[in-house]
Amino acid sequence: MTMSNGSNGSTENKPFRIFVGYDPREDLAYQVCRHSITKRSSIPVSITPIVQSDLRKAGLYWRERNPLESTEFSFTRFLTPHLSNYQGWAMFVDCDFLYLADIKQLVDLIDDRYAIMCVQHDYTPKETTKMDGAVQTVYPRKNWSSMVLYNCGHPKNKALDPETVNTQTGAFLHRFQWLEDEEIGSVPFVWNFLEGHNCVVEGDPSTKPKAVHYTRGGPWFDAWKDCEFADLWLAEMDEYVKEKNKKEAGIAN
C-alpha cells in the first residue's frame, strides 16, 4: 500500500507516525509498548507520546479532568489528526499494548476510502474496576478508540480540532459520531486483542494476537501481575530494561 503524505497526494517515504497515549502512572507500559513496536518494525516509524501536560502548555488542551477518565489520554487521543497537521495517515494507540508482529502488516491494511480504521469490538467488561482501581465504564463501541488508524487528511477529520476535542462529549468522541458508519473501516481483532476477552483458537493461526491490549490492567499493576499474556509483557520489559541499562552504561563510559 502506498500512503499519501499530504493533501496534494505526494507519496514520499516518510516514517509512519504513531502517537501513544501517555500517563505518568504507566511510564513503564509506554516504554515497553514503544520497544515492542520498534523492535519488530521493518519500516521507519516515528513514535510520539501524547503527554497531557505538554498539550496544556501548548494551549491545545484545557479540558477539566472528569473522575471517570481512567487515564490522562482519555480525550487527548483525538488530537492525533491535528498533531499530524491533517496530513497522511497516523496511528493512535493506548500505552497498554504489546506488539507481537511487524507494524508494517497493519500499515498494509490501510485503505484510503476510510476516514479511520479500527478493530470493531463488541465488548462489555464484567469487571467494575480496572488498572489500579479506576472505574470500569460501559458504553457502545467500547475500546474502538484504543487503537485507531487515522486518515488525517480526510475532510471529515478536520472536525477534530482542539475546540472540539476540549468541548465535545465523551460519547461524541469515543463513538466517532463525527463520522458516518461507512467511513469507519475494520481491522482484524488480532491487532487489538483484548486480554481477558478475546481467545486464541487452537489450530487457527488467524486468532493469534499481533498486539495484546491489557485493557483491564497489565502486569505493571500489582493487581494484574498474573493476567493472561503477563509472561510476554514481562519478557519484553526485561529486554527493554537490559537495553536501556547497556545504553546508559555506554554513555557513562
mmCIF file of C-alpha atoms in Angstrom:
data_model
loop_
_atom_site.group_PDB
_atom_site.id
_atom_site.type_symbol
_atom_site.label_atom_id
_atom_site.label_comp_id
_atom_site.label_asym_id
_atom_site.label_seq_id
_atom_site.Cartn_x
_atom_site.Cartn_y
_atom_site.Cartn_z
ATOM 1 C CA MET A 1 0.000 0.000 0.000
ATOM 2 C CA THR A 2 1.238 3.500 -0.835
ATOM 3 C CA MET A 3 0.157 6.193 1.577
ATOM 4 C CA SER A 4 -0.416 9.776 0.649
ATOM 5 C CA ASN A 5 1.577 12.031 2.967
ATOM 6 C CA GLY A 6 -0.193 15.243 2.149
ATOM 7 C CA SER A 7 -3.282 16.834 0.691
ATOM 8 C CA ASN A 8 -1.583 17.004 -2.702
ATOM 9 C CA GLY A 9 -1.306 13.207 -2.807
ATOM 10 C CA SER A 10 2.512 13.027 -2.631
ATOM 11 C CA THR A 11 3.881 9.574 -1.821
ATOM 12 C CA GLU A 12 7.231 10.282 -0.221
ATOM 13 C CA ASN A 13 8.503 7.508 2.012
ATOM 14 C CA LYS A 14 8.187 9.160 5.382
ATOM 15 C CA PRO A 15 8.234 7.332 8.730
ATOM 16 C CA PHE A 16 4.823 6.058 9.748
ATOM 17 C CA ARG A 17 3.572 8.272 12.583
ATOM 18 C CA ILE A 18 2.473 6.590 15.781
ATOM 19 C CA PHE A 19 1.091 8.504 18.754
ATOM 20 C CA VAL A 20 0.989 6.600 22.039
ATOM 21 C CA GLY A 21 -1.195 7.667 24.939
ATOM 22 C CA TYR A 22 0.997 8.555 27.916
ATOM 23 C CA ASP A 23 0.126 8.589 31.613
ATOM 24 C CA PRO A 24 2.788 9.180 34.315
ATOM 25 C CA ARG A 25 1.332 6.223 36.239
ATOM 26 C CA GLU A 26 2.139 3.987 33.296
ATOM 27 C CA ASP A 27 5.516 5.227 32.107
ATOM 28 C CA LEU A 28 6.935 1.701 32.003
ATOM 29 C CA ALA A 29 3.956 0.492 29.975
ATOM 30 C CA TYR A 30 4.646 3.248 27.425
ATOM 31 C CA GLN A 31 8.333 2.357 27.210
ATOM 32 C CA VAL A 32 7.597 -1.336 26.705
ATOM 33 C CA CYS A 33 4.896 -0.607 24.104
ATOM 34 C CA ARG A 34 7.327 1.609 22.208
ATOM 35 C CA HIS A 35 10.070 -1.023 22.422
ATOM 36 C CA SER A 36 7.734 -3.741 21.146
ATOM 37 C CA ILE A 37 6.895 -1.660 18.060
ATOM 38 C CA THR A 38 10.390 -0.501 17.130
ATOM 39 C CA LYS A 39 11.968 -3.920 17.745
ATOM 40 C CA ARG A 40 9.686 -5.651 15.229
ATOM 41 C CA SER A 41 9.111 -2.912 12.657
ATOM 42 C CA SER A 42 10.558 -3.384 9.177
ATOM 43 C CA ILE A 43 9.534 0.153 8.161
ATOM 44 C CA PRO A 44 10.631 3.529 9.568
ATOM 45 C CA VAL A 45 8.341 4.695 12.364
ATOM 46 C CA SER A 46 8.058 7.931 14.314
ATOM 47 C CA ILE A 47 6.708 7.334 17.829
ATOM 48 C CA THR A 48 5.459 10.269 19.906
ATOM 49 C CA PRO A 49 3.939 10.082 23.389
ATOM 50 C CA ILE A 50 0.779 12.154 23.822
ATOM 51 C CA VAL A 51 1.574 13.906 27.102
ATOM 52 C CA GLN A 52 -1.322 15.900 28.535
ATOM 53 C CA SER A 53 0.848 18.377 30.456
ATOM 54 C CA ASP A 54 2.734 19.270 27.254
ATOM 55 C CA LEU A 55 -0.522 19.794 25.359
ATOM 56 C CA ARG A 56 -1.795 22.074 28.125
ATOM 57 C CA LYS A 57 1.380 24.160 27.975
ATOM 58 C CA ALA A 58 0.984 24.399 24.189
ATOM 59 C CA GLY A 59 -2.604 25.634 24.579
ATOM 60 C CA LEU A 60 -4.018 22.609 22.761
ATOM 61 C CA TYR A 61 -5.752 21.035 25.745
ATOM 62 C CA TRP A 62 -7.672 22.747 28.520
ATOM 63 C CA ARG A 63 -10.436 20.284 29.333
ATOM 64 C CA GLU A 64 -11.108 19.638 33.046
ATOM 65 C CA ARG A 65 -10.419 16.090 34.221
ATOM 66 C CA ASN A 66 -13.562 14.015 34.720
ATOM 67 C CA PRO A 67 -13.468 11.461 37.577
ATOM 68 C CA LEU A 68 -14.449 8.736 35.080
ATOM 69 C CA GLU A 69 -11.333 9.328 32.959
ATOM 70 C CA SER A 70 -9.117 6.331 33.737
ATOM 71 C CA THR A 71 -6.050 7.820 32.015
ATOM 72 C CA GLU A 72 -4.622 11.219 31.046
ATOM 73 C CA PHE A 73 -5.148 10.392 27.368
ATOM 74 C CA SER A 74 -8.878 9.601 27.528
ATOM 75 C CA PHE A 75 -9.555 12.639 25.317
ATOM 76 C CA THR A 76 -6.138 13.861 24.139
ATOM 77 C CA ARG A 77 -6.001 10.846 21.775
ATOM 78 C CA PHE A 78 -8.439 12.629 19.472
ATOM 79 C CA LEU A 79 -5.864 15.329 18.741
ATOM 80 C CA THR A 80 -3.956 12.839 16.561
ATOM 81 C CA PRO A 81 -5.097 14.337 13.207
ATOM 82 C CA HIS A 82 -4.340 17.867 14.471
ATOM 83 C CA LEU A 83 -0.877 16.818 15.677
ATOM 84 C CA SER A 84 -0.332 15.348 12.200
ATOM 85 C CA ASN A 85 -1.276 18.661 10.531
ATOM 86 C CA TYR A 86 -4.273 16.869 8.989
ATOM 87 C CA GLN A 87 -1.974 15.108 6.507
ATOM 88 C CA GLY A 88 -1.366 11.467 5.657
ATOM 89 C CA TRP A 89 -2.082 8.506 7.904
ATOM 90 C CA ALA A 90 -1.165 8.143 11.572
ATOM 91 C CA MET A 91 -1.987 5.748 14.354
ATOM 92 C CA PHE A 92 -3.058 6.349 17.915
ATOM 93 C CA VAL A 93 -2.655 3.534 20.402
ATOM 94 C CA ASP A 94 -3.061 3.226 24.170
ATOM 95 C CA CYS A 95 0.160 2.594 26.088
ATOM 96 C CA ASP A 96 -1.121 -0.719 27.473
ATOM 97 C CA PHE A 97 -0.447 -2.582 24.216
ATOM 98 C CA LEU A 98 2.278 -5.129 23.497
ATOM 99 C CA TYR A 99 3.063 -5.579 19.805
ATOM 100 C CA LEU A 100 3.978 -9.091 18.715
ATOM 101 C CA ALA A 101 4.108 -8.524 14.948
ATOM 102 C CA ASP A 102 5.631 -6.138 12.425
ATOM 103 C CA ILE A 103 3.647 -2.882 12.310
ATOM 104 C CA LYS A 104 4.071 -2.964 8.507
ATOM 105 C CA GLN A 105 1.449 -5.716 8.412
ATOM 106 C CA LEU A 106 -1.035 -3.278 9.959
ATOM 107 C CA VAL A 107 0.005 -0.378 7.732
ATOM 108 C CA ASP A 108 -0.538 -2.609 4.700
ATOM 109 C CA LEU A 109 -4.237 -2.851 5.650
ATOM 110 C CA ILE A 110 -4.757 0.904 5.286
ATOM 111 C CA ASP A 111 -7.475 1.835 2.811
ATOM 112 C CA ASP A 112 -7.802 5.463 1.712
ATOM 113 C CA ARG A 113 -11.584 5.052 1.325
ATOM 114 C CA TYR A 114 -11.984 5.353 5.095
ATOM 115 C CA ALA A 115 -11.632 8.275 7.499
ATOM 116 C CA ILE A 116 -10.480 5.938 10.252
ATOM 117 C CA MET A 117 -9.856 2.220 10.684
ATOM 118 C CA CYS A 118 -10.008 0.225 13.897
ATOM 119 C CA VAL A 119 -10.928 -3.088 15.488
ATOM 120 C CA GLN A 120 -14.703 -3.003 15.903
ATOM 121 C CA HIS A 121 -15.093 -4.832 19.191
ATOM 122 C CA ASP A 122 -18.356 -5.979 20.733
ATOM 123 C CA TYR A 123 -17.092 -5.701 24.295
ATOM 124 C CA THR A 124 -18.926 -5.463 27.609
ATOM 125 C CA PRO A 125 -16.495 -5.834 30.528
ATOM 126 C CA LYS A 126 -17.550 -7.899 33.540
ATOM 127 C CA GLU A 127 -15.296 -6.032 35.996
ATOM 128 C CA THR A 128 -16.417 -2.840 37.754
ATOM 129 C CA THR A 129 -12.833 -1.582 38.196
ATOM 130 C CA LYS A 130 -9.654 -1.808 36.142
ATOM 131 C CA MET A 131 -5.953 -0.928 36.280
ATOM 132 C CA ASP A 132 -5.208 0.477 39.757
ATOM 133 C CA GLY A 133 -8.825 0.825 40.878
ATOM 134 C CA ALA A 134 -10.141 3.086 38.116
ATOM 135 C CA VAL A 135 -13.862 2.821 37.391
ATOM 136 C CA GLN A 136 -14.659 0.456 34.512
ATOM 137 C CA THR A 137 -17.231 2.159 32.280
ATOM 138 C CA VAL A 138 -19.507 0.518 29.710
ATOM 139 C CA TYR A 139 -20.581 2.277 26.505
ATOM 140 C CA PRO A 140 -21.239 1.484 22.812
ATOM 141 C CA ARG A 141 -18.126 0.933 20.682
ATOM 142 C CA LYS A 142 -16.021 0.469 23.806
ATOM 143 C CA ASN A 143 -12.324 0.029 23.009
ATOM 144 C CA TRP A 144 -12.750 1.066 19.368
ATOM 145 C CA SER A 145 -10.823 4.267 20.112
ATOM 146 C CA SER A 146 -7.952 2.476 21.880
ATOM 147 C CA MET A 147 -6.160 1.785 18.588
ATOM 148 C CA VAL A 148 -7.128 3.865 15.587
ATOM 149 C CA LEU A 149 -5.600 4.383 12.172
ATOM 150 C CA TYR A 150 -6.459 7.981 11.225
ATOM 151 C CA ASN A 151 -6.670 9.180 7.650
ATOM 152 C CA CYS A 152 -5.622 12.611 8.874
ATOM 153 C CA GLY A 153 -6.167 14.285 5.518
ATOM 154 C CA HIS A 154 -9.772 13.072 5.240
ATOM 155 C CA PRO A 155 -12.109 16.105 5.182
ATOM 156 C CA LYS A 156 -14.292 14.694 7.973
ATOM 157 C CA ASN A 157 -11.342 14.532 10.379
ATOM 158 C CA LYS A 158 -10.929 18.304 10.178
ATOM 159 C CA ALA A 159 -13.742 18.238 12.759
ATOM 160 C CA LEU A 160 -11.211 17.033 15.327
ATOM 161 C CA ASP A 161 -9.757 20.440 16.092
ATOM 162 C CA PRO A 162 -8.694 21.434 19.642
ATOM 163 C CA GLU A 163 -12.011 23.194 20.278
ATOM 164 C CA THR A 164 -13.998 20.042 19.504
ATOM 165 C CA VAL A 165 -11.679 17.750 21.470
ATOM 166 C CA ASN A 166 -11.924 20.034 24.506
ATOM 167 C CA THR A 167 -15.673 20.624 24.452
ATOM 168 C CA GLN A 168 -17.455 17.644 22.885
ATOM 169 C CA THR A 169 -18.903 14.818 24.954
ATOM 170 C CA GLY A 170 -17.195 11.511 25.552
ATOM 171 C CA ALA A 171 -19.977 9.826 23.581
ATOM 172 C CA PHE A 172 -19.387 12.040 20.531
ATOM 173 C CA LEU A 173 -15.650 11.343 20.517
ATOM 174 C CA HIS A 174 -15.340 7.709 21.599
ATOM 175 C CA ARG A 175 -18.240 6.603 19.377
ATOM 176 C CA PHE A 176 -16.811 8.507 16.366
ATOM 177 C CA GLN A 177 -20.008 10.497 15.923
ATOM 178 C CA TRP A 178 -18.353 12.985 13.564
ATOM 179 C CA LEU A 179 -18.339 10.128 11.023
ATOM 180 C CA GLU A 180 -20.874 8.028 9.164
ATOM 181 C CA ASP A 181 -20.671 4.279 9.821
ATOM 182 C CA GLU A 182 -19.461 3.566 6.289
ATOM 183 C CA GLU A 183 -16.491 5.899 6.833
ATOM 184 C CA ILE A 184 -15.120 3.606 9.562
ATOM 185 C CA GLY A 185 -13.008 0.743 8.238
ATOM 186 C CA SER A 186 -12.489 -2.533 10.060
ATOM 187 C CA VAL A 187 -9.206 -4.097 11.202
ATOM 188 C CA PRO A 188 -8.856 -7.769 12.317
ATOM 189 C CA PHE A 189 -9.281 -8.183 16.084
ATOM 190 C CA VAL A 190 -5.789 -9.630 16.478
ATOM 191 C CA TRP A 191 -4.428 -6.057 16.213
ATOM 192 C CA ASN A 192 -6.322 -5.092 19.375
ATOM 193 C CA PHE A 193 -6.536 -8.443 21.125
ATOM 194 C CA LEU A 194 -8.306 -7.800 24.419
ATOM 195 C CA GLU A 195 -6.688 -9.710 27.270
ATOM 196 C CA GLY A 196 -9.402 -11.486 29.237
ATOM 197 C CA HIS A 197 -11.944 -11.202 26.406
ATOM 198 C CA ASN A 198 -10.590 -12.388 23.052
ATOM 199 C CA CYS A 199 -9.465 -16.001 22.709
ATOM 200 C CA VAL A 200 -6.871 -17.875 20.703
ATOM 201 C CA VAL A 201 -8.472 -20.817 18.892
ATOM 202 C CA GLU A 202 -6.179 -23.823 18.850
ATOM 203 C CA GLY A 203 -5.128 -24.683 15.321
ATOM 204 C CA ASP A 204 -6.328 -21.340 13.918
ATOM 205 C CA PRO A 205 -3.343 -19.009 13.370
ATOM 206 C CA SER A 206 -5.708 -16.180 12.347
ATOM 207 C CA THR A 207 -6.694 -15.821 16.034
ATOM 208 C CA LYS A 208 -3.139 -15.443 17.333
ATOM 209 C CA PRO A 209 -2.642 -11.904 18.716
ATOM 210 C CA LYS A 210 -0.488 -9.456 16.799
ATOM 211 C CA ALA A 211 -0.977 -6.831 19.519
ATOM 212 C CA VAL A 212 -2.156 -7.672 23.035
ATOM 213 C CA HIS A 213 -4.222 -4.982 24.746
ATOM 214 C CA TYR A 214 -4.128 -5.233 28.543
ATOM 215 C CA THR A 215 -7.320 -3.221 28.772
ATOM 216 C CA ARG A 216 -8.262 -4.428 32.270
ATOM 217 C CA GLY A 217 -4.777 -3.721 33.589
ATOM 218 C CA GLY A 218 -1.330 -5.063 32.812
ATOM 219 C CA PRO A 219 1.428 -6.679 34.884
ATOM 220 C CA TRP A 220 2.905 -3.266 35.715
ATOM 221 C CA PHE A 221 -0.020 -3.011 38.179
ATOM 222 C CA ASP A 222 0.199 -5.319 41.224
ATOM 223 C CA ALA A 223 -3.447 -6.352 40.882
ATOM 224 C CA TRP A 224 -2.848 -7.630 37.332
ATOM 225 C CA LYS A 225 0.617 -9.187 37.552
ATOM 226 C CA ASP A 226 -0.831 -12.641 36.827
ATOM 227 C CA CYS A 227 -3.094 -11.658 33.918
ATOM 228 C CA GLU A 228 -3.107 -13.551 30.639
ATOM 229 C CA PHE A 229 -0.012 -12.907 28.492
ATOM 230 C CA ALA A 230 1.772 -11.373 31.512
ATOM 231 C CA ASP A 231 4.819 -13.514 30.702
ATOM 232 C CA LEU A 232 5.130 -11.949 27.240
ATOM 233 C CA TRP A 233 4.959 -8.412 28.619
ATOM 234 C CA LEU A 234 7.441 -9.164 31.416
ATOM 235 C CA ALA A 235 9.906 -10.693 28.938
ATOM 236 C CA GLU A 236 9.623 -7.576 26.737
ATOM 237 C CA MET A 237 10.133 -5.377 29.803
ATOM 238 C CA ASP A 238 13.273 -7.294 30.791
ATOM 239 C CA GLU A 239 14.659 -6.839 27.289
ATOM 240 C CA TYR A 240 13.840 -3.121 27.315
ATOM 241 C CA VAL A 241 15.474 -2.618 30.745
ATOM 242 C CA LYS A 242 18.634 -4.517 29.711
ATOM 243 C CA GLU A 243 18.970 -2.451 26.530
ATOM 244 C CA LYS A 244 18.357 0.773 28.463
ATOM 245 C CA ASN A 245 20.981 -0.121 31.106
ATOM 246 C CA LYS A 246 23.508 -1.118 28.446
ATOM 247 C CA LYS A 247 22.928 2.158 26.601
ATOM 248 C CA GLU A 248 23.288 4.218 29.777
ATOM 249 C CA ALA A 249 26.474 2.341 30.710
ATOM 250 C CA GLY A 250 27.874 3.061 27.256
ATOM 251 C CA ILE A 251 27.138 6.775 27.646
ATOM 252 C CA ALA A 252 28.738 6.800 31.096
ATOM 253 C CA ASN A 253 31.909 5.266 29.654
#
